[in-house]
Coordinates of N, CA and C and ligand atoms in Angstrom, one line a residue:
X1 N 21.0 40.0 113.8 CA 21.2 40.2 112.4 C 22.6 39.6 112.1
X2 N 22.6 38.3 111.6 CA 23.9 37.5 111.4 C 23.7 37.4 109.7
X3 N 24.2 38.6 108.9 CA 23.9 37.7 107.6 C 25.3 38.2 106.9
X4 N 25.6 37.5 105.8 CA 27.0 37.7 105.5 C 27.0 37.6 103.8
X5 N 28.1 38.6 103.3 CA 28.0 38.6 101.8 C 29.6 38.6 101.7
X6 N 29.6 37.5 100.7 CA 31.2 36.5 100.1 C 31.6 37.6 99.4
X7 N 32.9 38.1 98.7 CA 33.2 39.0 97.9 C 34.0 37.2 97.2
X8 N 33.4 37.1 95.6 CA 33.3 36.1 95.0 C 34.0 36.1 93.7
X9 N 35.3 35.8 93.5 CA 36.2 36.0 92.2 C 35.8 34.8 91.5
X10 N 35.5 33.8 92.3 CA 35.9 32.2 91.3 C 36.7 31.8 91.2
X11 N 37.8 32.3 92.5 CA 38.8 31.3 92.8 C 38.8 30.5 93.7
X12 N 39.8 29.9 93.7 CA 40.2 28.6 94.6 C 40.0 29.3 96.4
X13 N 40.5 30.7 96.5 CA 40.3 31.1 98.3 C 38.9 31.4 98.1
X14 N 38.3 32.7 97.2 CA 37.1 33.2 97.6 C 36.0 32.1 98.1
X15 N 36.5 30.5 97.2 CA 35.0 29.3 96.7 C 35.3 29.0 98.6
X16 N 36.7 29.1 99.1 CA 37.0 28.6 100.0 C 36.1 29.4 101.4
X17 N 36.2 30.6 101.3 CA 35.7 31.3 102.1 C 34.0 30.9 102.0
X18 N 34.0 31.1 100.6 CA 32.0 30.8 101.0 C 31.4 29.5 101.4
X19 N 32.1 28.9 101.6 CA 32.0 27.8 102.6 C 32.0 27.9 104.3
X20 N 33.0 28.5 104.1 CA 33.1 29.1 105.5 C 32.0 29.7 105.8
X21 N 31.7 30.8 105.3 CA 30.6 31.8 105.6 C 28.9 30.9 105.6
X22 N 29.1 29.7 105.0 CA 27.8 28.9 105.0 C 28.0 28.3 106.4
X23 N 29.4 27.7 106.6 CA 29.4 27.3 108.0 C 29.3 28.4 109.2
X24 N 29.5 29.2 108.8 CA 29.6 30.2 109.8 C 28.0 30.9 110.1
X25 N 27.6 31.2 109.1 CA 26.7 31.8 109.2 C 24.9 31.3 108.9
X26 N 24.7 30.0 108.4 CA 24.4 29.3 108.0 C 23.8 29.9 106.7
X27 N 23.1 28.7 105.9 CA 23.1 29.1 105.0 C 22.4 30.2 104.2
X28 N 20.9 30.1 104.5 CA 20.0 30.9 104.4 C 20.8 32.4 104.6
X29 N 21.6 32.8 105.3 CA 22.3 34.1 105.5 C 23.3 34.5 104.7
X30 N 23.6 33.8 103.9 CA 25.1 33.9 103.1 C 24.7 34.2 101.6
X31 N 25.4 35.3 100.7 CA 25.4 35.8 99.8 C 26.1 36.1 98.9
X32 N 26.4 35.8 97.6 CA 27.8 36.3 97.4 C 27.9 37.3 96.4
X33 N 29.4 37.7 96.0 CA 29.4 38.9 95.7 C 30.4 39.3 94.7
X34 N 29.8 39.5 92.8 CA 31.5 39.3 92.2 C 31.4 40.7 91.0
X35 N 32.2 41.1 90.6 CA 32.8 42.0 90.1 C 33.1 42.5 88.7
X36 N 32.5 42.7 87.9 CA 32.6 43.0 86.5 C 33.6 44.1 86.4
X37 N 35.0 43.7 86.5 CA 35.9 44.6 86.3 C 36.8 44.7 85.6
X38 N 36.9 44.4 84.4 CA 36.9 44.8 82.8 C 38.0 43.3 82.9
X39 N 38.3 42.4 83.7 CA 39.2 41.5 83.5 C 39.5 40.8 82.5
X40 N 40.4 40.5 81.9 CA 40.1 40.1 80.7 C 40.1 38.5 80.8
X41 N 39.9 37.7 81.5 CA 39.5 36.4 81.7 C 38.2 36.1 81.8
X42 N 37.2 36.6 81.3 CA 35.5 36.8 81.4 C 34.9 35.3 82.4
X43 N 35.7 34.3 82.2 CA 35.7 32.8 83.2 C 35.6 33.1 84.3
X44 N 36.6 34.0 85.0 CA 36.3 33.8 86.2 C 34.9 33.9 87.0
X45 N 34.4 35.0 85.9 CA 32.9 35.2 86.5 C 32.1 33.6 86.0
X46 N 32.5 33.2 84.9 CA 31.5 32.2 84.7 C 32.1 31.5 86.3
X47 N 32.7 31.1 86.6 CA 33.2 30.5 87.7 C 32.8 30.6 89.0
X48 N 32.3 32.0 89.1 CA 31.6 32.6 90.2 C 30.3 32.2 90.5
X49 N 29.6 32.2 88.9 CA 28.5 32.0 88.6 C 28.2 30.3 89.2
X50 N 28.7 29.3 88.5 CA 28.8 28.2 88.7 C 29.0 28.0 90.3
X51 N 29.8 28.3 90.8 CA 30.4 28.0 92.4 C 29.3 28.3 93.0
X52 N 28.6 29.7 93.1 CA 27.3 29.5 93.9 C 26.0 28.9 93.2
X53 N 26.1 28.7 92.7 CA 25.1 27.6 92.1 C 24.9 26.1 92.9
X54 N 26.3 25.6 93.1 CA 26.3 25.0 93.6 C 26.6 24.4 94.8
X55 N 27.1 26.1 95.3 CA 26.8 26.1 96.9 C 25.3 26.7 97.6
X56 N 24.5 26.8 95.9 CA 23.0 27.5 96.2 C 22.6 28.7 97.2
X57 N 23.6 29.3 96.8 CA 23.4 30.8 97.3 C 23.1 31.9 96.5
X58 N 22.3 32.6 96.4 CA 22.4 33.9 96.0 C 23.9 34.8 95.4
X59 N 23.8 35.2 94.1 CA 24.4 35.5 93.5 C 24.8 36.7 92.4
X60 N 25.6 37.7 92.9 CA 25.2 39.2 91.9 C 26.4 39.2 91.0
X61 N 26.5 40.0 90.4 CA 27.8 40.3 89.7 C 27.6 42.0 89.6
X62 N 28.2 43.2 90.0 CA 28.6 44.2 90.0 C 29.2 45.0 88.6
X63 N 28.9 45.6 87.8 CA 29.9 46.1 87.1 C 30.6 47.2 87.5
X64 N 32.2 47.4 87.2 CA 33.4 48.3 87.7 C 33.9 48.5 86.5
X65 N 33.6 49.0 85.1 CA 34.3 48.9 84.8 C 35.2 50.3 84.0
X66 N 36.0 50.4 85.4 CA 36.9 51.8 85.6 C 38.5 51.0 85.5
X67 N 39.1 49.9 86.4 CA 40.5 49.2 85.7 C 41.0 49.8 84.7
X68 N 39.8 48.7 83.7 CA 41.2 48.7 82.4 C 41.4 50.0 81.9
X69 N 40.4 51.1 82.1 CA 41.1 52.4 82.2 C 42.1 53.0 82.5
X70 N 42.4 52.5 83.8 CA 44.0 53.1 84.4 C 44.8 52.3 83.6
X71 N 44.4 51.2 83.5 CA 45.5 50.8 82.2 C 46.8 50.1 83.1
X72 N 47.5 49.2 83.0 CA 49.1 48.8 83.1 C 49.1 47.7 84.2
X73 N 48.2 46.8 84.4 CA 48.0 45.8 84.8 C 47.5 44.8 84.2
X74 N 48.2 43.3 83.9 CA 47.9 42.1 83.6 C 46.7 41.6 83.5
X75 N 46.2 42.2 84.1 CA 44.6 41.4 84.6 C 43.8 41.9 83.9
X76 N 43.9 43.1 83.7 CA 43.0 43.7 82.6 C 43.2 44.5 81.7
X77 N 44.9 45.0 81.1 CA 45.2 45.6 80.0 C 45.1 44.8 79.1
X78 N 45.0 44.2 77.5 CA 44.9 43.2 77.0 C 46.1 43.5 76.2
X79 N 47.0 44.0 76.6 CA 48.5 44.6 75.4 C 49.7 44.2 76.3
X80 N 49.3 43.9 77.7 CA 50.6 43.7 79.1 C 50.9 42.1 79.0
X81 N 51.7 41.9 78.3 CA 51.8 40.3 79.0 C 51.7 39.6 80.5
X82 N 51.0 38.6 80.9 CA 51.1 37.8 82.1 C 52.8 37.4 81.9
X83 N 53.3 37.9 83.4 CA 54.8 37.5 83.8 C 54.8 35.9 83.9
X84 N 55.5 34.6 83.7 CA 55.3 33.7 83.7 C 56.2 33.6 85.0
X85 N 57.2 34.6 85.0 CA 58.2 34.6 86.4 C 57.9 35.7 87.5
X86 N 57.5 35.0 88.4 CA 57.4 36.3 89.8 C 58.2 37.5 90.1
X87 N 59.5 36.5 89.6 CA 60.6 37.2 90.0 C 60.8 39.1 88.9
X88 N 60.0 38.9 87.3 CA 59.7 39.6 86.7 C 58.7 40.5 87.4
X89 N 59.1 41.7 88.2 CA 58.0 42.7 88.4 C 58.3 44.2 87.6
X90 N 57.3 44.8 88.3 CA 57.5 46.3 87.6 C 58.4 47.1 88.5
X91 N 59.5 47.5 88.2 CA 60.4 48.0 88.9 C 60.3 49.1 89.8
X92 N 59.1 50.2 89.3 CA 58.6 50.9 90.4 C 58.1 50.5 91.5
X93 N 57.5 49.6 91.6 CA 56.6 48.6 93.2 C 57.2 47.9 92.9
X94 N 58.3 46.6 92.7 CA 58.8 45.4 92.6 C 57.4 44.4 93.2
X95 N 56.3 44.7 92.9 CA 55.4 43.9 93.0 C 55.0 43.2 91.4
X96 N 54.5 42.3 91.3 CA 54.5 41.5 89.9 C 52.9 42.2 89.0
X97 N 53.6 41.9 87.8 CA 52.7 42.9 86.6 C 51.0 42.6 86.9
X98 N 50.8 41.5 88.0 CA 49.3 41.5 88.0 C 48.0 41.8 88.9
X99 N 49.1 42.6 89.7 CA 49.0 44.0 90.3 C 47.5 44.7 90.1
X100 N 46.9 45.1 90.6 CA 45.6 45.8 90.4 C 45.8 46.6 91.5
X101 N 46.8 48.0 91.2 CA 46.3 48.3 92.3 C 45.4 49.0 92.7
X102 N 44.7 48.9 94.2 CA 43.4 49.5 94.8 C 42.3 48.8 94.6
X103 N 42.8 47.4 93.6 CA 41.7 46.3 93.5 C 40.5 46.0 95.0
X104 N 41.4 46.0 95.5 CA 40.8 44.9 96.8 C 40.1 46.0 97.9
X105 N 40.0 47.4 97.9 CA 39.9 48.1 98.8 C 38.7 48.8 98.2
X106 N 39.0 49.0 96.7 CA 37.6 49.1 95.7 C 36.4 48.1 96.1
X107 N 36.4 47.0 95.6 CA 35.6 45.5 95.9 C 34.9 45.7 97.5
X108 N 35.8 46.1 97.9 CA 35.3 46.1 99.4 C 34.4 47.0 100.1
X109 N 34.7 48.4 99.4 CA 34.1 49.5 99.3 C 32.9 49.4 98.9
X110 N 32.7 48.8 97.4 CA 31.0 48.7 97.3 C 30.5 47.4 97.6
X111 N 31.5 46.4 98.2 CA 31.1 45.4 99.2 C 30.2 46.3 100.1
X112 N 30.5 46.7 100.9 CA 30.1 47.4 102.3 C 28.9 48.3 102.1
X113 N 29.3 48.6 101.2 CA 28.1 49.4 100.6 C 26.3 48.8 100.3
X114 N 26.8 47.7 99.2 CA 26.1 46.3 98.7 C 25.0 46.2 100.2
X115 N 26.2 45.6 101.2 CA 25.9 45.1 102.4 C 25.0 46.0 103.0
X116 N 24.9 47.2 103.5 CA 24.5 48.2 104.1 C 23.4 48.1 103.3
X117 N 23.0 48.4 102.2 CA 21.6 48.5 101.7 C 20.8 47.3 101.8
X118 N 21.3 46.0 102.4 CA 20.8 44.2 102.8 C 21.0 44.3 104.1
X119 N 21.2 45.2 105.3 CA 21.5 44.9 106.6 C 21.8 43.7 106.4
X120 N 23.5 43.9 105.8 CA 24.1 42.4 106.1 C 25.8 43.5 106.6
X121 N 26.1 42.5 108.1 CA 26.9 43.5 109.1 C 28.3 42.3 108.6
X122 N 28.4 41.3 108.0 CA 29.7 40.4 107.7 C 29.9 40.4 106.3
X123 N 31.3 41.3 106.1 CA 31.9 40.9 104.7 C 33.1 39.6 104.9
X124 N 33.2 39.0 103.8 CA 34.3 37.5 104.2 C 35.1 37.9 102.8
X125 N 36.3 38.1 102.9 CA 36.9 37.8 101.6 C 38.1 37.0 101.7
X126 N 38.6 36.7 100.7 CA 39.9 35.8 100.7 C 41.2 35.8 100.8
X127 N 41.7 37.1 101.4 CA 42.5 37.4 100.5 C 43.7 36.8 101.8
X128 N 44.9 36.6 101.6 CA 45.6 36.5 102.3 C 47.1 36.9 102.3
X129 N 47.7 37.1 103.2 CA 49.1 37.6 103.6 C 50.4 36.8 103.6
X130 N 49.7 35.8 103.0 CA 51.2 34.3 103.0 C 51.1 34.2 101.5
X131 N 50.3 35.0 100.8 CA 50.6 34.8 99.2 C 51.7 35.4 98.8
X132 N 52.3 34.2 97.8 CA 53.6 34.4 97.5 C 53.6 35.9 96.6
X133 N 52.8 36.8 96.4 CA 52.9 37.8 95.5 C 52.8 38.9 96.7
X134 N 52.6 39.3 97.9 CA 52.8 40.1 98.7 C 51.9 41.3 98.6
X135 N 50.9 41.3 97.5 CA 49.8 42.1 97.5 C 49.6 43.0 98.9
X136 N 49.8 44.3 99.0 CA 49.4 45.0 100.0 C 48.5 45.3 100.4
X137 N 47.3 45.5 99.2 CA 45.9 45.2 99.9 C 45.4 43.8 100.6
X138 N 46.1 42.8 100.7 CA 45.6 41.4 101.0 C 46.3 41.4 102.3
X139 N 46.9 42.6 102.9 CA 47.8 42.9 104.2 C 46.7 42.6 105.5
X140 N 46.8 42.0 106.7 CA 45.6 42.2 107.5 C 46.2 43.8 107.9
X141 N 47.1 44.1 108.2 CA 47.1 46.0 108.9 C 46.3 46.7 107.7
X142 N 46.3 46.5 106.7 CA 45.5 47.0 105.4 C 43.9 46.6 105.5
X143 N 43.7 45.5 105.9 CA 42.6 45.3 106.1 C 41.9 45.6 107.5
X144 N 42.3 45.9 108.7 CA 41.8 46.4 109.4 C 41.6 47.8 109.6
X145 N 42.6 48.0 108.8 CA 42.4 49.8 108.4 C 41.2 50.2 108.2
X146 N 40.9 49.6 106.7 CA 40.0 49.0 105.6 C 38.4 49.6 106.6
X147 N 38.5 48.0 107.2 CA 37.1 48.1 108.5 C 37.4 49.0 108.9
X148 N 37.7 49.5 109.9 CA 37.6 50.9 110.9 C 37.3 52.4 109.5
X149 N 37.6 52.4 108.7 CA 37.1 53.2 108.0 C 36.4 53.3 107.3
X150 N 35.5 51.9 107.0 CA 34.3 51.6 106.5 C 33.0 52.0 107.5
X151 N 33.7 51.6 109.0 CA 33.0 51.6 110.0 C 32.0 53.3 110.3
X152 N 34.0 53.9 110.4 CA 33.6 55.3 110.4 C 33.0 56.4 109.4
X153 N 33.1 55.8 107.8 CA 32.6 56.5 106.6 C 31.0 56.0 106.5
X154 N 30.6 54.6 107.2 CA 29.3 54.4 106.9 C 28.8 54.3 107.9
X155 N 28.4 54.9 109.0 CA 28.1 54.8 110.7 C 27.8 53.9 110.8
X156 N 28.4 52.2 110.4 CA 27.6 50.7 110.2 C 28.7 49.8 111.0
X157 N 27.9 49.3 111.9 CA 29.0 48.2 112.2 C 29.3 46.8 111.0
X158 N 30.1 47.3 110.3 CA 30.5 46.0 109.5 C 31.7 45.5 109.6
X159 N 31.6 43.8 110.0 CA 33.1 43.3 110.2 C 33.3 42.9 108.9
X160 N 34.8 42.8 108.8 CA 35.8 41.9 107.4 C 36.1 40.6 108.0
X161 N 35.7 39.6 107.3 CA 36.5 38.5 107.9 C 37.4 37.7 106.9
X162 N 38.8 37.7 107.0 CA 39.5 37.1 106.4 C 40.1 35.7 106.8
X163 N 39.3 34.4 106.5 CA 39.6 33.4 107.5 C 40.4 33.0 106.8
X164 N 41.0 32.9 106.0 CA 42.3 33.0 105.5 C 43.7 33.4 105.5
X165 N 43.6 34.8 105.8 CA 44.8 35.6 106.4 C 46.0 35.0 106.4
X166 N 46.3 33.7 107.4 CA 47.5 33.5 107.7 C 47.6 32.1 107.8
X167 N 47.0 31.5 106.4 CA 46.8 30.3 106.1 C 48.0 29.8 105.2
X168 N 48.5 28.9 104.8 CA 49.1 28.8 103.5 C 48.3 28.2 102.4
X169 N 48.7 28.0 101.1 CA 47.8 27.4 100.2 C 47.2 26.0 100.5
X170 N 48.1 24.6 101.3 CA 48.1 24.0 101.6 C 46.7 23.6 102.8
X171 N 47.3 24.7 103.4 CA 46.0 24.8 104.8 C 44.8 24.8 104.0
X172 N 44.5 25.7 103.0 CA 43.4 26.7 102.7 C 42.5 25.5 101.9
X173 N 43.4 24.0 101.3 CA 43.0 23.5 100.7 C 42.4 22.3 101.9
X174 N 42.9 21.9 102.7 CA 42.5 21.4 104.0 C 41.3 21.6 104.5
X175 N 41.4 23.2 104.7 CA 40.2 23.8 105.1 C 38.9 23.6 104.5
X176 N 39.3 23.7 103.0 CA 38.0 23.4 102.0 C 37.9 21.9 102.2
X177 N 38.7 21.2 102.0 CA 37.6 19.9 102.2 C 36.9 19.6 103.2
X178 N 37.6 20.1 104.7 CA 36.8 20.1 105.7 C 35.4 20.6 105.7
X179 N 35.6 21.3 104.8 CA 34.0 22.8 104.8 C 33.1 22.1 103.7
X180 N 34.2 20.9 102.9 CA 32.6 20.4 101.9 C 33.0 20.9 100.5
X181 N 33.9 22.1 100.4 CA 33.9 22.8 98.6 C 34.5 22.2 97.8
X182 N 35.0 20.8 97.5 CA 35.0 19.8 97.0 C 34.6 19.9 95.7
X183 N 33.2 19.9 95.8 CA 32.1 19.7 94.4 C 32.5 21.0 93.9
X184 N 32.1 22.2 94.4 CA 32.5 23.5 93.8 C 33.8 24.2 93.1
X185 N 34.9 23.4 94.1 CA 36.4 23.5 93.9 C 36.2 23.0 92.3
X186 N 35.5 22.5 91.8 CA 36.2 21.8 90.5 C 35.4 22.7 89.3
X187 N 35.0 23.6 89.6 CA 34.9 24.8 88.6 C 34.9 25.9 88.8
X188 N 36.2 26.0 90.0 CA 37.0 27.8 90.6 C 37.8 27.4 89.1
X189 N 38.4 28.9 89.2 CA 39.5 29.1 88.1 C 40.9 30.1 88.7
X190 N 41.6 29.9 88.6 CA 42.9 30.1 88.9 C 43.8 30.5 88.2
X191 N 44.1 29.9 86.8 CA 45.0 30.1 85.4 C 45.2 31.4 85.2
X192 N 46.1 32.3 85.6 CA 46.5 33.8 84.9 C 46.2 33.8 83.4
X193 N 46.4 33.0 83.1 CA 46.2 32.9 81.3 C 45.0 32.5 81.1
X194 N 43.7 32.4 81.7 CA 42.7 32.1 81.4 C 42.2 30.8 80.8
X195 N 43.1 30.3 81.1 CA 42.9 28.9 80.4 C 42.0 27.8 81.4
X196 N 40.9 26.8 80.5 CA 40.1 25.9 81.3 C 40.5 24.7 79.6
X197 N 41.4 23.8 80.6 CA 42.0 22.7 81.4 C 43.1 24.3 81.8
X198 N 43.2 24.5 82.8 CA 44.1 25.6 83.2 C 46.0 25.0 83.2
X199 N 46.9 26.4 82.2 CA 48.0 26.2 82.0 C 49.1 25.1 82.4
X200 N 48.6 24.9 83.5 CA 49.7 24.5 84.6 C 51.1 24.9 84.5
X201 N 51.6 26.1 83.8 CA 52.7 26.9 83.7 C 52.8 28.2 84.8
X202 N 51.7 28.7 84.4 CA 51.8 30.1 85.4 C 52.0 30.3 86.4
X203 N 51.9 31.2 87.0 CA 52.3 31.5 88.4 C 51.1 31.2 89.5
X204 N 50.4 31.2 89.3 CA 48.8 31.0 89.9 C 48.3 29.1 89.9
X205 N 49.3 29.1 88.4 CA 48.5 27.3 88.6 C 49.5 26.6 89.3
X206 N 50.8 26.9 89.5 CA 52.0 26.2 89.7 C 51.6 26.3 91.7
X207 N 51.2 27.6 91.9 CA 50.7 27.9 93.3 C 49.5 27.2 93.6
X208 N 48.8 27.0 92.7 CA 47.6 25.9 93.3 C 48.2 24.7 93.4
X209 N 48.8 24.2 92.5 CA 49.1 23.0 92.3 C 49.9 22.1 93.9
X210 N 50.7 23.2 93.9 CA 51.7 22.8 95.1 C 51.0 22.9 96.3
X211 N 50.1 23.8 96.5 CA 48.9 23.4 97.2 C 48.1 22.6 97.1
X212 N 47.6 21.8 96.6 CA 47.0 20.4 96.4 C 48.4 19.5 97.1
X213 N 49.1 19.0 96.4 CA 50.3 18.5 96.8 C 50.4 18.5 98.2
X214 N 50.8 19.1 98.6 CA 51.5 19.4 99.8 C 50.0 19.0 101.0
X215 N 48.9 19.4 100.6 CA 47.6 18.6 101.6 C 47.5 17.1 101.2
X216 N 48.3 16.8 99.9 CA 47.8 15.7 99.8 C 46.7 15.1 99.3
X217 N 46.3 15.9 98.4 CA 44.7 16.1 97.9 C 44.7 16.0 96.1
X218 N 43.9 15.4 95.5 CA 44.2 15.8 94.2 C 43.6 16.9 94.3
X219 N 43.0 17.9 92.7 CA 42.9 19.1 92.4 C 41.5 18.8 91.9
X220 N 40.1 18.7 91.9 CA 39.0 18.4 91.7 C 39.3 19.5 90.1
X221 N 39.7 20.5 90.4 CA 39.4 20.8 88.8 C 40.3 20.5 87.7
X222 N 41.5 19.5 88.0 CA 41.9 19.1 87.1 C 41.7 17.3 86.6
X223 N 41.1 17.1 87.7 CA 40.2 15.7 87.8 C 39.3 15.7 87.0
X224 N 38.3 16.9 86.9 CA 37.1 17.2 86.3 C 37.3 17.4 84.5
X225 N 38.7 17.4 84.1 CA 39.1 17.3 82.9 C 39.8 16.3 82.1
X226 N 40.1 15.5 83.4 CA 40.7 14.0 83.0 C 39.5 13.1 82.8
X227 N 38.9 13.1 83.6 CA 37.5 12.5 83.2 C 36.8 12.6 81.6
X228 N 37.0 13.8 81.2 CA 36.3 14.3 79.9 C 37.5 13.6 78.9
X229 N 38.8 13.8 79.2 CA 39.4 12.9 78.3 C 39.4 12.0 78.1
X230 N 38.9 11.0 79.5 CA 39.3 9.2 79.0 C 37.9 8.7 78.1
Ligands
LIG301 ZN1 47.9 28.9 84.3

């Protein structure tokens, strides 16, 4: 029983991982997995949507929508401004306003869950520990926690695999070409500001950007918009 389900934002790591998980697991086995969690960028799911489409996998979207309840995060309060500076955080966690916390341990949770009712024993997600925002759930000691108590709350052997972890942006974009997500890469979404031709201000596009850069690669989804202009 080798089958694996993506946890699927419609970004630039997650489109990266489900690549992986096709290579890894082949295809027919791979599934992905995204989140209706009151975000206020409603794109990224179209992005999600799109991405396995064209990686032709199987595709759900989940609703959660408990977030924008707790209220005081960027991502889904619609009254919080996006920080355009990292360096601007919330002074109680000096972590930056786009913060969700328990995001990632939530997702995973009815990941595993998802999984368990599909005898599917591989979750893959993206998250990683060289992002410049230091997210604590994206920690691997957080994420092996994570498993071992998924393991023991659901008597299920299910692994996490974060092939990403201790990648940099640069790598991660390497990795995707090598894996093929090329075609896909060009309608992930990234922009904290929700923008498609995305900001190139923010903190998320400035971080992709310099990722592309630094591989040496153009950005397929900012290609995919120059095209429509000429
Ligand atoms: Zn942006």
């Amino acid at each position: 029983m080798n089958k694996a389900l993506v946890v699927l934002s419609g970004g630039q790591d997650s489109t990266t991982c489900l690549y992986w998980a096709i290579n890894e697991f082949g295809h027919e086995n791979v599934r992905s997995l995204s989140f209706d969690y009151g975000q206020r960028h409603k794109i990224e799911l179209e992005s999600a949507k799109k991405v396995s489409e064209i990686a032709a996998v199987a595709h759900e979207i989940l609703p959660i929508n408990t977030f924008s309840a707790l209220g005081g995060s960027a991502l889904t309060d619609n009254t919080e401004p996006v920080n355009d500076d990292a360096e601007q955080t919330k002074q109680s966690t000096q972590l930056p306003n786009t913060f969700v916390p328990g995001r990632n341990l939530v997702f995973l949770t009815f990941a595993a869950a998802y999984a368990y009712q599909r005898n599917i024993e591989h979750l893959v997600t993206g998250v990683a520990q060289t992002d410049y925002s230091g997210y604590p759930d994206c920690r691997e000691n957080t994420l092996s926690s994570l498993e071992q108590t998924l393991r023991l709350g659901m008597d299920y052997n299910i692994t996490i695999h974060t092939p990403l972890m201790n990648l940099n942006k640069s790598d991660t974009v390497i990795m995707a070409e090598k894996l093929g997500a090329m075609d896909a890469m060009a309608y992930t979404h990234t922009c904290y500001n929700g923008l498609q031709p995305p900001c190139g201000h923010c903190q998320a596009c400035l971080l992709r950007a310099k990722g592309f850069a630094e591989a040496n690669t153009a950005d397929p989804l900012i290609e995919r918009f120059q095209f429509f202009k000429d």
